[in-house]
CSV table of C-alpha atoms in Angstrom, one decimal:
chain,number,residue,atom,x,y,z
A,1,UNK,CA,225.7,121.6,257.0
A,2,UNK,CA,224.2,124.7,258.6
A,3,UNK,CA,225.9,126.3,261.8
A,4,UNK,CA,225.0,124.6,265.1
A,5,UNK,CA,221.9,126.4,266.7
A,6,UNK,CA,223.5,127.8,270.1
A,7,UNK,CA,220.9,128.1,273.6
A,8,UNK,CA,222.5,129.1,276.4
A,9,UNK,CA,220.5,128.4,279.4
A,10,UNK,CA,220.8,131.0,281.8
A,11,UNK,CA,216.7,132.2,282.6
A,12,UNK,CA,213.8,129.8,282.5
A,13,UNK,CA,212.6,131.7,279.4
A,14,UNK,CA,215.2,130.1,277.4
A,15,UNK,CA,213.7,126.8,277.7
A,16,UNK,CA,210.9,127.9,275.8
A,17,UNK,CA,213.8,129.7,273.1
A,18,UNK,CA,215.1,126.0,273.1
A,19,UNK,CA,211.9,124.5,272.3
A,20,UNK,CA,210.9,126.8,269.4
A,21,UNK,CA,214.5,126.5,268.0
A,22,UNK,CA,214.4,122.3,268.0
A,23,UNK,CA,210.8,123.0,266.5
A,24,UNK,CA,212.0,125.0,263.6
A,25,UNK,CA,215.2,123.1,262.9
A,26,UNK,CA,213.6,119.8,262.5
A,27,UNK,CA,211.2,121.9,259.9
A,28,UNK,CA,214.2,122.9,258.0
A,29,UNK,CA,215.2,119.4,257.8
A,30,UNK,CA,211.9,118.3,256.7
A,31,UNK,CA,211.1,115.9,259.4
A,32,UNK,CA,207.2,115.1,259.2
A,33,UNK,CA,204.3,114.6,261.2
A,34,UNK,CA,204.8,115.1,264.9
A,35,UNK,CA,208.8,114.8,264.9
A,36,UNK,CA,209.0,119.3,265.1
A,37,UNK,CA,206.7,118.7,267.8
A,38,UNK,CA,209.0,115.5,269.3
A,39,UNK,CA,212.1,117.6,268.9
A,40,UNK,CA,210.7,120.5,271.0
A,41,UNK,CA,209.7,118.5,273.9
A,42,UNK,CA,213.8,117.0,274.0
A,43,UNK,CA,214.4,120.3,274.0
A,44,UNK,CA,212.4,121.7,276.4
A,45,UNK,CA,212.7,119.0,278.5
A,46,UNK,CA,216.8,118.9,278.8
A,47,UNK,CA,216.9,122.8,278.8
A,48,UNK,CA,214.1,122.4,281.8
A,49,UNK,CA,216.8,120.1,283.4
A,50,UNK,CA,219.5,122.4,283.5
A,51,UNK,CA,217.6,125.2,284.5
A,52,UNK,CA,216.4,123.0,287.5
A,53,UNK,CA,219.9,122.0,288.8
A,54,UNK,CA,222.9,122.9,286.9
A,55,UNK,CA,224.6,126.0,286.1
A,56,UNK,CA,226.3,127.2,282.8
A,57,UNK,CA,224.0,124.7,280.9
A,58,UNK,CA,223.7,125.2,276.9
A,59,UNK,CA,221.8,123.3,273.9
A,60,UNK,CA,223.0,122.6,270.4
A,61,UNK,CA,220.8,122.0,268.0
A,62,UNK,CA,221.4,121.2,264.7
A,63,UNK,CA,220.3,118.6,261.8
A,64,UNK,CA,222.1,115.1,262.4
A,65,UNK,CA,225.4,114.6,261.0
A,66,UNK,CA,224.8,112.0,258.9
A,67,UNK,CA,221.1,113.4,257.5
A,68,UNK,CA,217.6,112.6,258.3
A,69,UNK,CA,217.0,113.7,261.6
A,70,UNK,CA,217.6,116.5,264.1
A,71,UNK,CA,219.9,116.3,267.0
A,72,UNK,CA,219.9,118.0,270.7
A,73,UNK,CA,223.4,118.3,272.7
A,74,UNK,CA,222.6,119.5,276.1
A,75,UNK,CA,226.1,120.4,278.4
A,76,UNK,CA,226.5,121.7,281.6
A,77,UNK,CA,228.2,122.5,285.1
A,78,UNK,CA,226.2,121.1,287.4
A,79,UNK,CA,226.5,118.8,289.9
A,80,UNK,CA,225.9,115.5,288.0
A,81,UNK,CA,223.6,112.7,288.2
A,82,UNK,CA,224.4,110.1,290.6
A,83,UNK,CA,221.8,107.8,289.2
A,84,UNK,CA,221.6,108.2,285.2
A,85,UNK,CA,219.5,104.8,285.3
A,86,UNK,CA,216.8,105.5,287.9
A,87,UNK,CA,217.0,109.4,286.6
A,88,UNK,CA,215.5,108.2,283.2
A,89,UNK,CA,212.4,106.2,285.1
A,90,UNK,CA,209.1,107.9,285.0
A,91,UNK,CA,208.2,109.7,288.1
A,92,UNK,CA,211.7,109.8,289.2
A,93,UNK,CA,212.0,113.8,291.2
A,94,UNK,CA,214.3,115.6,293.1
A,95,UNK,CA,212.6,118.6,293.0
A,96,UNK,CA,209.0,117.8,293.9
A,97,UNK,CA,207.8,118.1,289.8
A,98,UNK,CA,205.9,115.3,287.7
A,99,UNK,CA,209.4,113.7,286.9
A,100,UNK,CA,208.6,113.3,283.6
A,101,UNK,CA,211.8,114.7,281.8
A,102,UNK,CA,214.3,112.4,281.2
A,103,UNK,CA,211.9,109.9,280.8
A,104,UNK,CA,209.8,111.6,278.1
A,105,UNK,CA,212.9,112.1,275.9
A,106,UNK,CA,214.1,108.6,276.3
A,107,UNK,CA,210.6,107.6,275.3
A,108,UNK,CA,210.8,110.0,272.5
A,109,UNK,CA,214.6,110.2,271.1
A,110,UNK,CA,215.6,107.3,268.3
A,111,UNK,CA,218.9,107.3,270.0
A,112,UNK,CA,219.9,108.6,273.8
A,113,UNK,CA,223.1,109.0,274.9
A,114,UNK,CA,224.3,110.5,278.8
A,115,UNK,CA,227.2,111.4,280.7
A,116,UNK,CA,227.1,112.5,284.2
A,117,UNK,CA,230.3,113.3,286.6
A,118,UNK,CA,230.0,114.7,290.1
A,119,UNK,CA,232.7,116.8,289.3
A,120,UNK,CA,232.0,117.9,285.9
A,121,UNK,CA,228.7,117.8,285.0
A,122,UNK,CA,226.2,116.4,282.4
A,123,UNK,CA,226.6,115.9,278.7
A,124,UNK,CA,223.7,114.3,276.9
A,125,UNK,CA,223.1,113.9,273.3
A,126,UNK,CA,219.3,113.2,272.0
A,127,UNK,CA,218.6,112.1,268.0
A,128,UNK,CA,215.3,112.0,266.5
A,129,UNK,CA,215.3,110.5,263.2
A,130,UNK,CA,213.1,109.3,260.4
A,131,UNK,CA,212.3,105.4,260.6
A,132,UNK,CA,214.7,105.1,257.2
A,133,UNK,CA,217.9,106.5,259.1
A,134,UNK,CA,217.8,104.9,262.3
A,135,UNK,CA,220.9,103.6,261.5
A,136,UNK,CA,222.5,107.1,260.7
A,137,UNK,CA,221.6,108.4,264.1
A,138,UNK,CA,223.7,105.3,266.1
A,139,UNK,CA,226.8,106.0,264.0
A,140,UNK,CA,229.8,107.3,265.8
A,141,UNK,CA,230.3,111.0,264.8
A,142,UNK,CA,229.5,114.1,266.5
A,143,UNK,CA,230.0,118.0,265.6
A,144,UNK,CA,229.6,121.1,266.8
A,145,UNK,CA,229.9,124.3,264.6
A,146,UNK,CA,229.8,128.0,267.0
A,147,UNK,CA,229.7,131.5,265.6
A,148,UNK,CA,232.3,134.3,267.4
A,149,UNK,CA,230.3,136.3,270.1
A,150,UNK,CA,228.4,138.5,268.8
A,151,UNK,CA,228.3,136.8,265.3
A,152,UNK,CA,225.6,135.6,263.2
A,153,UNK,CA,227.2,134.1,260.8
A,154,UNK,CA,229.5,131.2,261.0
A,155,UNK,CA,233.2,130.8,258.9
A,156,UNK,CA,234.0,127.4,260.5
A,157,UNK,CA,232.0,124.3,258.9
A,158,UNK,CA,232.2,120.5,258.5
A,159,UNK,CA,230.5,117.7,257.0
A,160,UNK,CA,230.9,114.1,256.7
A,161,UNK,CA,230.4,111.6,253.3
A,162,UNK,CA,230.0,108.4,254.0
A,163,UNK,CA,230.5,105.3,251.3
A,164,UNK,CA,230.4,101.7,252.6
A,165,UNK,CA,233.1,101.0,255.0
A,166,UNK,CA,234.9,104.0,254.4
A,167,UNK,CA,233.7,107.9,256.0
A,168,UNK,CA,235.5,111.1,255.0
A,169,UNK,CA,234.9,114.0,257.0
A,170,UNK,CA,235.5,117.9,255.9
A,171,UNK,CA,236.1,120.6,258.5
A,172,UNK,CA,236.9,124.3,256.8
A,173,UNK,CA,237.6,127.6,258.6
A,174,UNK,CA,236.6,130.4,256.5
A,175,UNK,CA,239.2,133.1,257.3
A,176,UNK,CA,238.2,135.6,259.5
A,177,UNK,CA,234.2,135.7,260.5
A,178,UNK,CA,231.2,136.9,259.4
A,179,UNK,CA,229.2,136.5,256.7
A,180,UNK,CA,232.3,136.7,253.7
A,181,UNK,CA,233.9,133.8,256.3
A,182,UNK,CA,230.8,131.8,256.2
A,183,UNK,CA,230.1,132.3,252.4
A,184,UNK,CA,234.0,130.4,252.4
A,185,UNK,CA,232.9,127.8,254.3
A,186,UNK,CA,229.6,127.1,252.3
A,187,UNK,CA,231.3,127.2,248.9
A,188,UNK,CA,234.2,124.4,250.6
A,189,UNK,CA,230.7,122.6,251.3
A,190,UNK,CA,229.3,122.2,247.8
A,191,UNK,CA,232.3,121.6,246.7
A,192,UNK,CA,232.8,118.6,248.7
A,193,UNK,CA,229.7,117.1,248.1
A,194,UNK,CA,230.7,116.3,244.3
A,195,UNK,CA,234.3,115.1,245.5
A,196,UNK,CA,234.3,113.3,248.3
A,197,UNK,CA,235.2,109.8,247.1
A,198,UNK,CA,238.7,111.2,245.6
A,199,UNK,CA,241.8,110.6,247.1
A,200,UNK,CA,242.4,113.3,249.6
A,201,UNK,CA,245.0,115.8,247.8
A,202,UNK,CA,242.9,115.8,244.8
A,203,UNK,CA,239.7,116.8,246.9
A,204,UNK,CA,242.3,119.4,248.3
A,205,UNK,CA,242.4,120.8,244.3
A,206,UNK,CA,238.9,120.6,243.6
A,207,UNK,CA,238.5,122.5,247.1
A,208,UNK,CA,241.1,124.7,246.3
A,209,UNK,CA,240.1,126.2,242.6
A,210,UNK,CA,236.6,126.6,244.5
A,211,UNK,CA,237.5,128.9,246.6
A,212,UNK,CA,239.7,130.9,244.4
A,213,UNK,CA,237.1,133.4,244.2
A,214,UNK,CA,236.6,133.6,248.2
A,215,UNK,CA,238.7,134.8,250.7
A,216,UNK,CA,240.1,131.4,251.5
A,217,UNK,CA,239.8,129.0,254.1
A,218,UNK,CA,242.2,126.4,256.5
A,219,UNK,CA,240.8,122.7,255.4
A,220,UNK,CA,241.4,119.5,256.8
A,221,UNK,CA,240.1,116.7,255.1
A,222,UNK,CA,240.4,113.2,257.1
A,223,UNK,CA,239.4,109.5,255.8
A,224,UNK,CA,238.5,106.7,258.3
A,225,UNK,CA,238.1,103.1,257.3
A,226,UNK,CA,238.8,99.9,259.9
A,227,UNK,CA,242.5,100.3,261.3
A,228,UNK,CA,243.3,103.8,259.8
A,229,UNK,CA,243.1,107.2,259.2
A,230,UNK,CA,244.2,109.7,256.3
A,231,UNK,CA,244.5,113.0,257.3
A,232,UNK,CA,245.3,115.9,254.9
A,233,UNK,CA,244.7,119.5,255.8
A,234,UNK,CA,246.2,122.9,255.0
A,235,UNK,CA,246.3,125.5,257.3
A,236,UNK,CA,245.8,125.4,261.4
A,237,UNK,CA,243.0,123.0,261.2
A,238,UNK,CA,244.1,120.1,264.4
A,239,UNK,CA,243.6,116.7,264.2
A,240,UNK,CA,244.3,114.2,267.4
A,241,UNK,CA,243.4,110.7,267.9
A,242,UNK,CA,242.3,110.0,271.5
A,243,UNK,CA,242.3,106.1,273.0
A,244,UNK,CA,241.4,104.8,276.6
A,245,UNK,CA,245.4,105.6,277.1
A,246,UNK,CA,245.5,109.3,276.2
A,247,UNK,CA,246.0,111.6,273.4
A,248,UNK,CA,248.4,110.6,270.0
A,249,UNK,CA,249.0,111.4,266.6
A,250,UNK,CA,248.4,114.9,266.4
A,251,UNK,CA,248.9,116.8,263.1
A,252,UNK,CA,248.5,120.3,261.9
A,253,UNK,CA,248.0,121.1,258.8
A,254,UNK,CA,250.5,122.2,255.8
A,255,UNK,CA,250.9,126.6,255.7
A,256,UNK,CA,248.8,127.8,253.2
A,257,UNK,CA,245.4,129.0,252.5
A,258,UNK,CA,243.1,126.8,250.2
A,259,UNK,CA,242.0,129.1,247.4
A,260,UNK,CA,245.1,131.4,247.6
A,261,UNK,CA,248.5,130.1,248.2
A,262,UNK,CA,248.2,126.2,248.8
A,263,UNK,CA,251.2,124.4,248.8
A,264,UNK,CA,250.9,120.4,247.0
A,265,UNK,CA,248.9,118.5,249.8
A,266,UNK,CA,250.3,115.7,251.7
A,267,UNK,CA,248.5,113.0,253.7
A,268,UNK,CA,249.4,111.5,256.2
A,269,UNK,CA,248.2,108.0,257.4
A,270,UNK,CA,247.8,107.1,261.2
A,271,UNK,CA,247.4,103.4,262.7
A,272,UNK,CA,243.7,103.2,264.7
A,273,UNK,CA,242.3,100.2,266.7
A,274,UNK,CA,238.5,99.6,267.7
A,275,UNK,CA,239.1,102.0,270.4
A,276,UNK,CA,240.2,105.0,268.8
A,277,UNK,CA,238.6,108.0,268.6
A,278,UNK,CA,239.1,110.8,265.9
A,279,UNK,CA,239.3,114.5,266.3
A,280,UNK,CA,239.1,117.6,264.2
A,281,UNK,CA,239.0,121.0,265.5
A,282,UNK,CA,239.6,124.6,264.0
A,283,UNK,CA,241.7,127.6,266.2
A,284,UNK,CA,238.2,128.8,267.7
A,285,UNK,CA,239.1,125.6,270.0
A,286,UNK,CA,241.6,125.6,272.5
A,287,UNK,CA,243.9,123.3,271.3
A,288,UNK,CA,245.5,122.7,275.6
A,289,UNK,CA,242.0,120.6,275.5
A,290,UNK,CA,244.0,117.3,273.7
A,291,UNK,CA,247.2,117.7,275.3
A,292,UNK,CA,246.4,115.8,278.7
A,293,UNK,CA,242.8,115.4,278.4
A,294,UNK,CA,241.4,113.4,281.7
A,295,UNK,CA,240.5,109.9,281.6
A,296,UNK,CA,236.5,110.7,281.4
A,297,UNK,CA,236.8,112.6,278.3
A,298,UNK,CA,239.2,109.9,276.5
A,299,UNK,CA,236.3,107.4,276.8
A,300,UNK,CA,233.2,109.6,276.0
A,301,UNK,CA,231.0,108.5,272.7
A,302,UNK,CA,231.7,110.4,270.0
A,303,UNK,CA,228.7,113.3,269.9
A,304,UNK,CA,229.4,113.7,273.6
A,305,UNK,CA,233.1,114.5,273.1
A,306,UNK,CA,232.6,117.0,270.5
A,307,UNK,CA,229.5,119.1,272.9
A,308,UNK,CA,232.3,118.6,275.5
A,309,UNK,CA,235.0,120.4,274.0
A,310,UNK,CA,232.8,123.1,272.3
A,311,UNK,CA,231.2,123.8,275.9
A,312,UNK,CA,234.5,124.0,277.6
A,313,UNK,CA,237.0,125.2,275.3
A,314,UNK,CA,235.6,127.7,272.7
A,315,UNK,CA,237.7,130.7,272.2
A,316,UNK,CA,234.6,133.2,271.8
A,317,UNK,CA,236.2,135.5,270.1
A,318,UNK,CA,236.3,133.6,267.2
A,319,UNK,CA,233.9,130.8,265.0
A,320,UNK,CA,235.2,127.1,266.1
A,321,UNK,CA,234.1,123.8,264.8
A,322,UNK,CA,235.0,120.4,266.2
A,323,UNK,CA,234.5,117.3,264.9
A,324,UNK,CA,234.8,113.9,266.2
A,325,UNK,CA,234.8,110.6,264.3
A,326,UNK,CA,235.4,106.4,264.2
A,327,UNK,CA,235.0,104.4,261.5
A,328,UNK,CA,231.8,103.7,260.3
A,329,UNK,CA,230.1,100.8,262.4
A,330,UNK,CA,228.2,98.2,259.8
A,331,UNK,CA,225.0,96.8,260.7
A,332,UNK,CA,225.0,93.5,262.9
């Protein structure tokens, strides 16, 4: 999957940015018609928001996790919305405008989901996707994938397989950054694609002789199914399972770098229930957010948690990538 798109709202002009960047990533997915045209109004409508009445407000935009569709993450500072309810109605103003915003993307968005706390802000998360993967955009998994400052290129990558009742979920770092980092991370990609349905220390090997000719990567590999997790990384990719009661179950991977010296992988299984949430994250996230995360962000849905934490806790310096996962949910 190709790095999250990055618009950091700081100037009314980058509303505009954000509407020509949801416009052309929905053309690289190959989303027909007037979807391009959909995705830019989300865009320009949420960026519009937080240039209104927020502060520190960013978009991601990238294609959905799951395929076939685009997907806008909107995060901010601000002060909140007291009313998310009445703040999606037509007309609905504080500012003396045509109220049209929210209201136009919930019109417009196959899925719509929103956060809003007083004291922390507004998350929203906006999928547009083609009438065949409807489904796909209401499944519980969100990511985020951020390039260093400064940096075009992006070493830290995930993707996600999914196979009946059962969804594995790749995150790699690429060591370092730049563009050897990301050519890592993209060669960990295709090589998943062909072996995801193995068991997890065998798609370790195929991952590993892959990358022989790179300059390595940290992966973490994790397998969710109803009631459990496998988890099998090597190297300092995190994982952490988060529940309405607080944060448990966190692992770090095995020392080694895939594609150099990799030690023989281990997995290790963890116990979920319905209310479990899944977490991967790479060392371009602070790891302090999962040690006594606050109540609000133990019960957020899954594409809201991982804008959240790349928002709020992305070490700049370097690429970061979060993931965040449940078992698949199965048609009613």
């Amino acid at each position: 999957m190709a790095p999250t798109r990055q618009v950091r709202i700081d100037h009314y002009s980058a509303v505009h940015v954000a509407a020509e960047t949801a416009r052309a990533v929905a053309k690289e997915c190959a989303l027909p018609g007037a979807l391009p045209d959909q995705a830019a109004v989300v865009a320009s409508e949420l960026a519009g928001n937080i240039d209104k009445h927020a502060r520190d407000g960013v978009l991601y935009i990238q294609p959905l996790p799951l395929g076939g569709g685009v997907e806008v993450l909107a995060a901010d500072r601000g002060p909140g919305m007291a009313e998310v309810a009445r703040c999606l109605t037509d007309g609905y103003t504080t500012t003396g405008t045509l109220g049209a915003g929210l209201g136009a993307v919930g019109r417009i968005a196959t899925e719509l989901v929103i956060s809003s706390r007083a004291d922390t802000g507004t998350v929203v998360c906006a999928r547009l996707a083609l009438p065949r993967q409807r489904e796909a955009a209401r499944q519980p998994v969100g990511l985020v994938c951020l390039p260093a400052a400064n940096q075009e290129e992006c070493g830290d990558a995930a993707l996600v397989h999914d196979v009946d009742a059962v969804r594995t979920a790749l995150v790699v770092d690429g060591l370092g950054h730049g563009e050897e980092a990301a050519e890592a991370a993209q060669t960990a990609l295709r090589s998943f694609r062909g072996a995801a349905e193995g068991a997890l220390p065998e798609v370790m090997t195929v991952l590993h002789r892959a990358l022989r000719h790179t300059r390595g990567a940290a992966v973490a590999l994790l397998r969710l199914r109803a009631g459990e997790a496998e988890y099998c990384g090597i190297g300092n990719v995190r994982m952490v399972a988060l529940s309405p009661e607080g944060a448990h179950h966190r692992l770090t991977g095995q020392p080694g770098v895939v594609g150099w010296r990799m030690p023989a992988p281990r997995t290790h299984r963890v116990p979920l229930t319905g209310a479990t949430t899944t977490a991967l994250h790479t060392d371009g996230i602070d790891a302090r957010w999962a040690h006594t995360p606050p109540d609000h962000l133990l019960r957020l849905p899954a594409p809201l948690l991982a804008a959240t934490v790349a928002h709020g806790y992305h070490l700049t310096r370097d690429d970061a990538g979060v993931l965040v996962a449940r078992a698949p949910d199965r048609p009613s």
